[in-house]
Structures are given as C-alpha cells and as structure tokens.
CSV table of C-alpha atoms in Angstrom, one decimal:
chain,number,residue,atom,x,y,z
A,1,MET,CA,56.5,58.7,175.1
A,2,PRO,CA,57.6,58.8,171.5
A,3,ARG,CA,59.6,56.2,169.6
A,4,TRP,CA,62.3,58.7,168.9
A,5,ARG,CA,63.3,59.6,165.3
A,6,LEU,CA,67.0,58.9,165.7
A,7,PRO,CA,69.5,61.6,164.5
A,8,THR,CA,71.4,60.7,161.4
A,9,CYS,CA,74.6,59.9,163.2
A,10,ALA,CA,72.9,57.7,165.7
A,11,SER,CA,70.9,55.9,163.1
A,12,ALA,CA,74.0,55.3,161.0
A,13,ALA,CA,75.8,54.0,164.0
A,14,LEU,CA,73.1,51.6,164.9
A,15,ALA,CA,72.8,50.5,161.2
A,16,ALA,CA,76.5,49.9,161.1
A,17,ALA,CA,76.3,47.9,164.3
A,18,GLY,CA,73.5,46.0,162.8
A,19,LEU,CA,75.7,44.9,159.9
A,20,LEU,CA,77.6,42.8,162.4
A,21,LEU,CA,74.5,40.7,163.3
A,22,SER,CA,74.4,38.5,160.2
A,23,GLY,CA,77.8,37.0,160.8
A,24,CYS,CA,77.8,36.9,164.6
A,25,ALA,CA,74.5,35.5,165.8
A,26,ASN,CA,74.5,31.9,167.0
A,27,PRO,CA,70.9,30.7,167.3
A,28,SER,CA,72.0,27.3,168.6
A,29,VAL,CA,73.3,28.8,171.9
A,30,GLY,CA,69.9,29.0,173.6
A,31,SER,CA,67.4,26.4,174.4
A,32,ALA,CA,63.6,25.9,174.2
A,33,ASN,CA,63.7,22.7,176.3
A,34,ASP,CA,63.2,24.3,179.7
A,35,ASP,CA,60.2,23.6,181.8
A,36,PRO,CA,58.3,26.9,182.2
A,37,THR,CA,56.6,25.6,185.4
A,38,LYS,CA,59.9,25.3,187.3
A,39,PRO,CA,61.4,28.2,189.3
A,40,VAL,CA,63.5,30.5,187.2
A,41,THR,CA,64.8,34.1,187.0
A,42,LEU,CA,64.3,35.9,183.7
A,43,LYS,CA,66.2,39.0,182.6
A,44,PHE,CA,64.1,41.6,180.8
A,45,TRP,CA,65.8,44.5,179.1
A,46,HIS,CA,63.8,47.5,177.7
A,47,GLY,CA,64.2,51.1,176.7
A,48,TRP,CA,61.7,52.9,178.9
A,49,ALA,CA,63.4,55.5,181.2
A,50,ALA,CA,61.0,58.2,182.3
A,51,PRO,CA,59.9,57.6,186.0
A,52,GLY,CA,56.2,57.1,185.0
A,53,GLU,CA,57.1,54.7,182.3
A,54,VAL,CA,59.4,52.6,184.5
A,55,GLU,CA,56.7,52.5,187.2
A,56,ALA,CA,54.2,51.2,184.5
A,57,VAL,CA,56.7,48.5,183.4
A,58,ASN,CA,57.3,47.4,187.0
A,59,ALA,CA,53.6,47.3,187.6
A,60,SER,CA,53.3,45.0,184.5
A,61,ILE,CA,56.0,42.7,185.9
A,62,GLU,CA,54.2,42.5,189.3
A,63,ARG,CA,51.0,41.5,187.5
A,64,PHE,CA,52.9,38.8,185.6
A,65,GLU,CA,54.6,37.5,188.7
A,66,ARG,CA,51.3,37.2,190.6
A,67,LEU,CA,50.1,34.9,187.8
A,68,HIS,CA,53.5,33.1,187.6
A,69,PRO,CA,54.9,33.0,191.1
A,70,HIS,CA,57.6,30.6,190.2
A,71,ILE,CA,59.1,33.1,187.6
A,72,GLU,CA,61.0,36.1,188.9
A,73,VAL,CA,61.7,38.9,186.4
A,74,GLU,CA,64.7,41.2,186.7
A,75,SER,CA,64.0,44.3,184.8
A,76,THR,CA,66.6,46.7,183.3
A,77,GLY,CA,65.4,49.9,181.7
A,78,ASN,CA,66.9,52.6,179.5
A,79,VAL,CA,68.8,50.0,177.4
A,80,THR,CA,69.6,50.9,173.8
A,81,ASP,CA,69.4,48.5,170.8
A,82,ALA,CA,73.2,48.8,170.5
A,83,THR,CA,73.7,47.6,174.0
A,84,ILE,CA,71.2,44.7,173.5
A,85,ASN,CA,73.0,43.7,170.3
A,86,GLN,CA,76.3,43.6,172.0
A,87,ALA,CA,75.0,41.5,174.9
A,88,LEU,CA,73.2,39.0,172.6
A,89,ARG,CA,76.4,38.6,170.5
A,90,ALA,CA,78.4,37.8,173.6
A,91,GLY,CA,75.7,35.5,175.1
A,92,GLY,CA,76.3,34.0,178.5
A,93,ASP,CA,74.5,34.2,181.8
A,94,LYS,CA,74.5,38.1,181.8
A,95,ALA,CA,72.6,38.4,178.5
A,96,PRO,CA,68.9,39.1,178.6
A,97,ASP,CA,66.2,36.5,178.1
A,98,VAL,CA,63.4,38.9,176.9
A,99,VAL,CA,64.2,42.0,175.0
A,100,SER,CA,62.2,45.0,173.7
A,101,SER,CA,63.0,47.7,171.2
A,102,PHE,CA,61.6,51.1,170.1
A,103,THR,CA,63.3,50.7,166.8
A,104,THR,CA,61.1,48.7,164.5
A,105,ASN,CA,63.5,49.5,161.7
A,106,ASN,CA,65.9,46.9,163.1
A,107,VAL,CA,63.4,44.0,163.1
A,108,GLY,CA,64.6,42.8,159.7
A,109,GLN,CA,68.1,42.4,161.2
A,110,TYR,CA,66.9,40.7,164.3
A,111,CYS,CA,64.9,38.1,162.3
A,112,ASP,CA,67.4,37.6,159.5
A,113,SER,CA,70.4,37.1,161.9
A,114,GLY,CA,68.5,34.7,164.2
A,115,MET,CA,69.5,37.1,167.1
A,116,TRP,CA,65.8,37.0,168.2
A,117,VAL,CA,64.0,33.6,168.0
A,118,ASP,CA,61.1,32.9,165.7
A,119,LEU,CA,58.0,33.1,167.8
A,120,ASP,CA,55.6,31.3,165.4
A,121,PRO,CA,56.3,27.9,167.1
A,122,PHE,CA,55.5,29.4,170.5
A,123,LEU,CA,52.3,31.0,169.1
A,124,ARG,CA,51.2,27.7,167.5
A,125,LYS,CA,51.8,25.5,170.6
A,126,THR,CA,49.8,27.9,172.8
A,127,GLY,CA,46.9,28.1,170.3
A,128,ILE,CA,47.3,31.8,169.5
A,129,ASP,CA,46.3,32.9,165.9
A,130,LYS,CA,48.4,36.1,165.5
A,131,ARG,CA,46.1,37.4,162.7
A,132,GLU,CA,43.2,37.4,165.0
A,133,VAL,CA,45.1,39.1,167.8
A,134,PHE,CA,47.1,41.8,166.1
A,135,PRO,CA,46.3,44.3,163.3
A,136,LYS,CA,48.1,43.5,160.1
A,137,THR,CA,50.2,46.6,160.0
A,138,LEU,CA,51.8,45.6,163.3
A,139,LEU,CA,52.5,42.1,162.2
A,140,ASP,CA,54.2,43.5,159.1
A,141,TYR,CA,56.7,45.5,161.1
A,142,THR,CA,57.4,42.7,163.6
A,143,SER,CA,58.3,40.0,161.0
A,144,TYR,CA,60.7,39.6,158.1
A,145,GLN,CA,60.4,37.2,155.2
A,146,GLY,CA,58.1,34.9,157.2
A,147,ASN,CA,60.0,35.0,160.4
A,148,GLN,CA,57.9,36.4,163.3
A,149,CYS,CA,60.8,37.2,165.6
A,150,ALA,CA,59.0,39.9,167.5
A,151,LEU,CA,55.5,40.8,168.6
A,152,PRO,CA,53.9,44.3,169.1
A,153,LEU,CA,54.1,45.7,172.6
A,154,LEU,CA,51.9,48.8,172.3
A,155,ALA,CA,52.0,51.0,169.2
A,156,ASP,CA,52.4,54.6,168.1
A,157,ALA,CA,50.1,56.2,165.5
A,158,TYR,CA,50.7,59.5,163.9
A,159,GLY,CA,48.0,62.1,163.3
A,160,MET,CA,47.5,65.9,163.2
A,161,TYR,CA,47.1,68.0,166.2
A,162,TYR,CA,45.4,71.3,165.5
A,163,ASN,CA,44.7,74.5,167.4
A,164,LYS,CA,40.9,74.9,167.4
A,165,ASP,CA,41.1,78.6,168.5
A,166,ALA,CA,43.4,79.4,165.5
A,167,PHE,CA,41.0,77.5,163.2
A,168,LYS,CA,38.1,79.6,164.5
A,169,GLU,CA,40.0,82.8,164.1
A,170,ALA,CA,40.9,81.9,160.5
A,171,GLY,CA,37.3,80.8,159.7
A,172,ILE,CA,38.2,77.2,159.1
A,173,GLU,CA,35.4,74.9,160.1
A,174,ARG,CA,37.2,71.5,160.1
A,175,PRO,CA,40.6,69.9,159.7
A,176,PRO,CA,41.8,69.5,156.1
A,177,ARG,CA,41.4,66.1,154.6
A,178,THR,CA,43.2,66.4,151.3
A,179,MET,CA,46.6,67.9,150.4
A,180,SER,CA,44.9,70.7,148.5
A,181,GLU,CA,42.8,71.6,151.6
A,182,PHE,CA,46.0,71.2,153.7
A,183,LYS,CA,47.9,73.8,151.6
A,184,ARG,CA,45.0,76.3,151.7
A,185,ALA,CA,44.5,75.9,155.5
A,186,ALA,CA,48.2,76.2,156.2
A,187,LYS,CA,48.4,79.5,154.2
A,188,LYS,CA,45.3,80.9,155.9
A,189,LEU,CA,46.5,80.0,159.4
A,190,THR,CA,50.0,81.6,158.8
A,191,VAL,CA,50.5,84.9,160.5
A,192,ARG,CA,53.5,87.0,159.6
A,193,SER,CA,55.3,89.3,162.1
A,194,GLY,CA,57.5,91.0,159.6
A,195,LYS,CA,59.1,90.6,156.2
A,196,ASP,CA,60.8,87.3,157.0
A,197,SER,CA,59.4,86.2,160.4
A,198,TYR,CA,56.2,84.8,161.8
A,199,GLU,CA,53.9,84.9,164.8
A,200,ARG,CA,52.5,81.5,163.7
A,201,VAL,CA,52.8,79.2,160.8
A,202,GLY,CA,49.9,76.9,159.7
A,203,TYR,CA,52.0,73.8,159.3
A,204,MET,CA,55.8,73.4,159.4
A,205,PRO,CA,56.7,70.9,156.6
A,206,ASN,CA,60.4,71.0,157.5
A,207,PHE,CA,61.8,67.5,157.8
A,208,ARG,CA,64.1,68.3,160.7
A,209,LEU,CA,61.2,69.4,162.9
A,210,TYR,CA,60.6,67.1,165.9
A,211,GLN,CA,58.8,64.0,164.6
A,212,GLY,CA,58.6,65.4,161.1
A,213,SER,CA,61.0,62.8,159.5
A,214,PRO,CA,60.0,62.4,155.9
A,215,ASP,CA,58.8,58.8,156.3
A,216,ARG,CA,56.0,60.0,158.6
A,217,LEU,CA,54.2,62.2,156.1
A,218,PHE,CA,55.2,60.0,153.1
A,219,ALA,CA,53.0,57.3,154.7
A,220,GLN,CA,50.0,59.3,153.6
A,221,TRP,CA,50.7,58.3,150.0
A,222,GLY,CA,51.0,54.6,150.8
A,223,PRO,CA,54.4,54.2,149.1
A,224,ARG,CA,56.2,51.1,148.1
A,225,TYR,CA,59.9,51.4,149.1
A,226,PHE,CA,61.1,48.1,147.6
A,227,ASP,CA,60.1,45.8,144.8
A,228,ALA,CA,59.5,42.1,145.1
A,229,ASP,CA,63.2,41.3,144.9
A,230,GLY,CA,64.1,43.8,147.7
A,231,HIS,CA,65.5,46.5,145.4
A,232,ALA,CA,64.8,50.2,146.2
A,233,ARG,CA,62.2,51.7,143.9
A,234,LEU,CA,61.7,55.2,145.1
A,235,ALA,CA,62.6,56.6,141.7
A,236,GLU,CA,59.9,54.4,140.1
A,237,GLU,CA,57.3,55.3,142.7
A,238,PRO,CA,55.0,58.1,141.4
A,239,ALA,CA,54.0,58.8,145.0
A,240,THR,CA,57.6,59.9,145.8
A,241,TYR,CA,57.5,62.8,143.3
A,242,ASP,CA,54.0,63.9,144.5
A,243,PHE,CA,55.1,63.7,148.1
A,244,LEU,CA,58.2,65.8,147.7
A,245,LYS,CA,56.5,68.4,145.5
A,246,THR,CA,53.7,68.7,147.9
A,247,SER,CA,56.0,69.3,150.8
A,248,ARG,CA,57.7,72.1,148.8
A,249,GLN,CA,54.3,73.6,147.9
A,250,LEU,CA,53.4,73.6,151.6
A,251,ALA,CA,56.5,75.5,152.3
A,252,ASP,CA,56.0,77.9,149.4
A,253,ALA,CA,52.4,78.6,150.5
A,254,GLN,CA,53.8,79.9,153.8
A,255,GLY,CA,56.7,82.0,152.6
A,256,GLY,CA,59.3,79.4,151.5
A,257,PHE,CA,61.9,77.1,153.1
A,258,ASP,CA,64.4,79.8,154.1
A,259,ASP,CA,61.9,81.9,156.2
A,260,LEU,CA,60.4,78.8,157.7
A,261,GLU,CA,63.8,77.4,158.6
A,262,LYS,CA,64.7,80.6,160.3
A,263,PHE,CA,61.5,80.4,162.3
A,264,ARG,CA,62.0,76.8,163.2
A,265,LEU,CA,65.3,77.6,164.8
A,266,THR,CA,63.4,79.7,167.4
A,267,PHE,CA,61.4,76.7,168.6
A,268,GLY,CA,61.9,75.2,172.0
A,269,ASP,CA,62.8,71.6,172.7
A,270,GLU,CA,60.3,69.0,171.5
A,271,MET,CA,59.6,67.5,174.9
A,272,SER,CA,59.6,70.7,176.9
A,273,ASN,CA,56.9,73.3,177.6
A,274,GLN,CA,58.5,75.4,174.9
A,275,ASN,CA,57.3,72.9,172.2
A,276,ALA,CA,56.2,75.1,169.2
A,277,PHE,CA,52.7,73.7,169.1
A,278,LEU,CA,52.2,74.2,172.8
A,279,THR,CA,53.4,77.8,172.6
A,280,GLY,CA,51.1,78.6,169.7
A,281,LYS,CA,53.8,78.9,167.0
A,282,LEU,CA,52.2,76.1,165.0
A,283,ALA,CA,48.5,75.8,164.2
A,284,MET,CA,48.8,72.2,162.8
A,285,HIS,CA,51.3,69.7,163.9
A,286,LEU,CA,52.3,66.1,163.0
A,287,ASP,CA,52.8,64.1,166.1
A,288,GLY,CA,52.0,60.8,168.0
A,289,GLU,CA,49.4,59.9,170.5
A,290,TRP,CA,51.6,60.7,173.5
A,291,ARG,CA,51.5,64.4,172.7
A,292,GLY,CA,47.9,64.7,174.0
A,293,LEU,CA,48.9,63.7,177.5
A,294,MET,CA,51.8,66.2,177.5
A,295,LEU,CA,49.4,69.0,176.4
A,296,ASP,CA,47.1,68.1,179.2
A,297,GLU,CA,49.9,68.0,181.8
A,298,ALA,CA,51.2,71.4,180.5
A,299,LYS,CA,47.7,72.9,180.7
A,300,ALA,CA,47.7,74.2,177.1
A,301,ASP,CA,46.0,77.6,177.1
A,302,PHE,CA,44.1,76.9,173.9
A,303,ASP,CA,41.5,74.4,172.7
A,304,TRP,CA,43.0,71.6,170.6
A,305,GLY,CA,41.9,68.6,168.7
A,306,VAL,CA,43.2,65.6,166.8
A,307,ALA,CA,42.5,64.4,163.3
A,308,PRO,CA,44.1,62.1,160.8
A,309,LEU,CA,46.7,63.7,158.5
A,310,PRO,CA,45.4,64.7,155.1
A,311,VAL,CA,45.8,62.4,152.1
A,312,PRO,CA,46.6,63.1,148.4
A,313,ASP,CA,43.6,64.4,146.4
A,314,ASP,CA,43.5,61.3,144.2
A,315,GLN,CA,43.3,59.0,147.3
A,316,LYS,CA,40.4,60.6,149.2
A,317,ASP,CA,39.1,57.1,150.1
A,318,THR,CA,42.2,56.5,152.2
A,319,TYR,CA,41.5,59.4,154.6
A,320,GLY,CA,41.9,58.2,158.2
A,321,ARG,CA,45.3,56.5,157.5
A,322,GLY,CA,48.5,57.4,159.2
A,323,PHE,CA,52.1,56.3,159.9
A,324,ILE,CA,52.4,53.4,162.4
A,325,THR,CA,55.3,52.2,164.5
A,326,GLY,CA,55.7,51.0,168.1
A,327,THR,CA,57.6,49.0,170.6
A,328,VAL,CA,58.4,45.3,169.8
A,329,ALA,CA,59.3,42.5,172.2
A,330,GLY,CA,61.1,39.2,171.6
A,331,ILE,CA,63.1,36.3,173.0
A,332,ALA,CA,66.9,36.4,172.8
A,333,HIS,CA,68.4,33.5,170.8
A,334,SER,CA,70.9,32.9,173.7
A,335,SER,CA,68.3,32.4,176.4
A,336,LYS,CA,68.3,29.0,177.9
A,337,HIS,CA,64.8,29.7,179.3
A,338,GLN,CA,62.9,30.3,176.1
A,339,ASN,CA,59.7,28.6,177.2
A,340,ALA,CA,59.6,30.7,180.4
A,341,ALA,CA,60.5,33.8,178.4
A,342,TRP,CA,57.6,33.1,176.1
A,343,GLU,CA,55.3,33.2,179.1
A,344,LEU,CA,56.4,36.8,179.8
A,345,VAL,CA,56.3,37.8,176.1
A,346,LYS,CA,52.8,36.3,175.8
A,347,PHE,CA,51.5,38.1,178.8
A,348,LEU,CA,52.9,41.5,177.9
A,349,THR,CA,51.7,41.3,174.3
A,350,THR,CA,48.5,39.3,174.2
A,351,ASN,CA,46.9,39.6,177.7
A,352,THR,CA,44.0,42.0,177.1
A,353,ASN,CA,43.9,43.6,180.5
A,354,GLN,CA,47.6,43.9,180.7
A,355,VAL,CA,47.8,45.6,177.2
A,356,VAL,CA,45.0,48.0,178.3
A,357,ASP,CA,46.5,48.9,181.6
A,358,PHE,CA,49.9,49.5,180.1
A,359,ALA,CA,48.4,51.6,177.3
A,360,ASN,CA,46.5,53.7,179.7
A,361,ASP,CA,49.6,54.1,182.0
A,362,ILE,CA,52.0,55.4,179.3
A,363,HIS,CA,49.4,56.8,176.9
A,364,ASN,CA,50.4,54.6,173.9
A,365,VAL,CA,48.0,52.9,171.5
A,366,PRO,CA,46.9,49.3,172.4
A,367,SER,CA,48.4,46.7,170.0
A,368,THR,CA,45.6,44.0,170.0
A,369,TYR,CA,42.1,44.0,168.6
A,370,ALA,CA,40.7,43.0,171.9
A,371,ALA,CA,42.4,45.8,173.8
A,372,LEU,CA,41.3,48.4,171.3
A,373,LYS,CA,37.7,47.4,172.0
A,374,SER,CA,38.1,47.3,175.8
A,375,PRO,CA,35.7,49.6,177.8
A,376,ARG,CA,38.6,50.1,180.2
A,377,LEU,CA,40.6,52.1,177.8
A,378,ASP,CA,41.0,55.9,178.2
A,379,ALA,CA,37.8,57.4,176.9
A,380,ASP,CA,39.2,60.7,175.7
A,381,PRO,CA,37.9,61.0,172.1
A,382,ARG,CA,41.1,62.7,171.0
A,383,PHE,CA,43.2,59.8,172.2
A,384,ARG,CA,40.8,57.4,170.5
A,385,THR,CA,41.4,59.1,167.1
A,386,PHE,CA,44.8,57.3,167.1
A,387,PHE,CA,43.0,53.9,167.6
A,388,ARG,CA,41.1,54.5,164.4
A,389,ILE,CA,44.3,55.5,162.6
A,390,LEU,CA,45.9,52.3,163.8
A,391,GLU,CA,43.0,50.2,162.6
A,392,SER,CA,42.7,51.8,159.2
A,393,LYS,CA,43.5,49.3,156.5
A,394,HIS,CA,45.4,52.1,154.6
A,395,SER,CA,47.8,52.9,157.5
A,396,LYS,CA,51.4,52.2,156.8
A,397,ALA,CA,54.6,51.2,158.7
A,398,LEU,CA,58.1,51.2,157.3
A,399,PRO,CA,59.0,47.9,155.6
A,400,PRO,CA,61.7,45.9,157.5
A,401,SER,CA,65.1,45.5,155.9
A,402,THR,CA,68.3,43.6,156.7
A,403,ASN,CA,70.1,46.9,156.9
A,404,GLY,CA,67.9,48.2,159.6
A,405,GLY,CA,67.2,51.9,159.4
A,406,ALA,CA,70.0,52.7,157.0
A,407,TYR,CA,67.5,53.3,154.1
A,408,VAL,CA,65.5,55.6,156.3
A,409,VAL,CA,68.6,57.7,157.0
A,410,SER,CA,69.3,57.8,153.3
A,411,LEU,CA,65.8,59.1,152.6
A,412,GLN,CA,66.2,61.7,155.4
A,413,ASP,CA,69.4,63.0,154.0
A,414,PHE,CA,68.0,63.2,150.5
A,415,SER,CA,64.9,65.0,151.7
A,416,TYR,CA,66.9,67.5,153.7
A,417,SER,CA,68.8,68.4,150.5
A,418,PHE,CA,65.6,68.5,148.4
A,419,GLU,CA,63.7,70.9,150.8
A,420,ALA,CA,66.7,73.2,150.9
A,421,GLY,CA,66.7,73.4,147.1
A,422,HIS,CA,69.9,71.5,146.6
A,423,VAL,CA,68.5,68.8,144.3
A,424,SER,CA,68.4,70.2,140.7
A,425,ASP,CA,67.2,66.9,139.0
A,426,LEU,CA,64.7,65.1,141.2
A,427,ARG,CA,64.6,61.9,139.0
A,428,ALA,CA,68.3,61.6,138.8
A,429,GLY,CA,68.6,62.3,142.6
A,430,LEU,CA,66.1,59.5,143.4
A,431,ARG,CA,67.9,57.0,141.1
A,432,LYS,CA,71.1,57.8,143.0
A,433,LEU,CA,69.2,57.3,146.3
A,434,ASP,CA,67.9,53.9,145.1
A,435,ASP,CA,71.5,52.9,144.2
A,436,GLN,CA,72.8,53.9,147.6
A,437,ILE,CA,70.1,52.0,149.4
A,438,ASP,CA,70.7,48.9,147.3
A,439,ALA,CA,74.5,49.1,147.9
A,440,ASP,CA,73.9,49.4,151.7
A,441,THR,CA,71.6,46.4,151.6
A,442,LEU,CA,74.2,44.4,149.6
A,443,GLN,CA,76.9,45.3,152.1
A,444,SER,CA,74.7,44.2,155.1
A,445,LYS,CA,74.4,40.8,153.5
A,446,SER,CA,78.1,40.3,152.8
C-alpha cells in the first residue's frame, strides 16, 4: 500500500508536533546494557492497517520468534507518527521498543532529537556494512547528518503506468522517455467529449491528484533543495523553473489547467475501483509499485504496462530514475531493551528471506541488494520495473530536514498556486518560498 502523501493540514500538524522533539527527547532514559539472550517482551508499533498487511506483519513476527524463542513481540498496528512521538516523549513501560514510520520526511527530526537511537554502533558490533546491504538512496533518507537512526523496511518507487490499449489506438509505439516526448504523447492520447470536458486525458499534471504531489515528478530533474549550510535554494535551482514550466506545458497541451481541474473533480477515490486510471480516464499515470497489485485484483479491462517516468531532454542519460521513499524502522530512545530491539530491527531489515517474503506479501519493493536479486521475488516484469528504478543511481528521495515535512508542504502550497495561475513572478515567488522554508527550519531549532 502507498506511503500516503499527507494532506496539507495533516502534514502541518505533524510538522508542528515534530517541533517539540528537539526540546523534549531524553536519550539517556533507555539502555543498551540488556542481555538479548534473556527472555523479554518487546513492543513493536507500526502503521500498517489493512487486513492483508497486518497478516504479513504478524507472519514476519512469527518467523522472528521462531528464531528467537526467548523474545516475545507485542505488535500494535495503525499507529501514526504523532502517536509514536507522544509515547516516546512520555517514555515509561507503555512506550514502544521498536517503531516504524511511513513518513521518511520526519527522519531528520527523529535523528536530530535523539528520539530514535543511532543504529551505527549496533551495525558495527554485528559486523553489518550498511553500504553493502542497502542502496545509497535508502541510506540517505534513513539518516541525518551522520546519524543512522533508522533503517529501510521495504521501499516505494514511483514510475509511470500506461494503458497499452490507448497507446495502440493513438499509434504510440513505446512509453515516452523525455519530457518533449511526454508532452506529445499526452496530447495525442487526450480525447475530448465536448468543449470543456474529456473522455480521457493523456496525463494529468495536477498536483492535487492522488500521488501527484510535486516532489514526485520533480525528482525526475534530480533537484537540490538545500545548500551545504542547509538553506533552501529552490530559487537558485535551474531545475525548479524547468520543472514548473514543464508541468504547465503538459497542462496546456491538453486543454489547460481549468478544464483539467474540472475533469479531475469527476475522478473516483484513489484506492477504490473508481480510480481514474482503472476506469480509463487517464492513459498515463504516476504511481507506486502497489498499484499493479490493485489493478490485478480489480481485473482491469485493458492491457497495461509500467515504465520509468520521462526525464528532461537535457538529462536523457538519467532515464530509468524515479522518486523513492519507503517505510523506516528504528529503536526508541526510551527502550530499556535496545539490544533485544536491535535483534528485531536487524531481522526485519537485513534478513534476506524475510525482506523477500514481506515484499511479496504486501507488494512493496525490497530494500536490500540481496533481496532485490533473490529468485524468490515476484517475477512479474511490471513489478520488477520498480526494482530497476530503485537501483538507478539517478533516483532521488527527499532530503531529511529537522522540520520534517514542513518544507514539502510549503512546496505543495506554492505549486498549487503556480498551476492555478496565481504566481505572476516565478522567481520572486520562489525566493519567498525559500525564505519561508528557512524560517520554518530556524523555528524548529529554537
């Protein structure tokens, strides 16, 4: 299932809650002096909630307990980051020992505050070289300023689903690879049903659509959000201008933002059988690897494929890249059983068979090199497209920040205004956006 793009209000609330972390965490409360061979009960909190996902988590725990019969794991699902943060600030016997999060944006806060313990000492004492186990992009979003306070627990890679039947009808032989090809294909695939309505659009560039948050597509440019000193530099980044202008050109090629927005409002819920790609209203669609399983379960009545998203014309050599995120796991600073907790984190994140089984069960991308090469993985070539996107050296994740996802929310809000035509001076608007991000970062450190 997807790592949800949080609505602005929820993101802002979590970001605001995150501002409390720097002053409230007490890393000295817990202990790494426990004997992991002694009987113990660990509390594991996670965010999975769908019945199939919970079943897969429980199966993972059963496999762990068979290997470690002296360690019992009490699993609690459907837990939000806000709830975890409150529990870790409070500490005590009711707080979790092992935690996981879908929100990689908050890793900077977890590491900087000490709320999640640094895992490098545990990796070293068990002889695990993290650079040989995990792809670099995943290590980037699980650490902050040298503190590896989390490890990847499966990943999400974003690519482009496309309707092969619509492509054949339009005479398009293969998925577009550059932004120029993307615009031409989108226009050719668009079918009007009247002056201001559609039967189908080639690609919906609207930033409010499903997983279409601007940071997803922006990753195709390989942008740098911050400079070496941590200051926002979107106004200085040439890719920002090209990205926003390209998104507008995609809209204009298919009738313009107003008509597309009106059509978007007719779409069904993202996770239902009324999803716009499933119902044929979209010929190309940005989404994550989980969508394929949902299309199969819904018995889509058209032939579909998966390809990497197109890249800028002047970066053709980066084709195959995509946006990367995923679930992360760590050890609570307040846990008095940190060595036993490490045994669970180590099993969930580095045991090849476990990572493969879990990836197959919930249709997420494996997060270790060894698991990605396992013959036991789901052999569907469409699913495996996301493996190649994950392994691309050009793929990008969002950089961690001490203010969590606040800077992503700011980018979303600005992008909404831009696409609707409410930004008259793009350069001035981006400078103001940088100032806002820097002010939010400064506040989070005060």
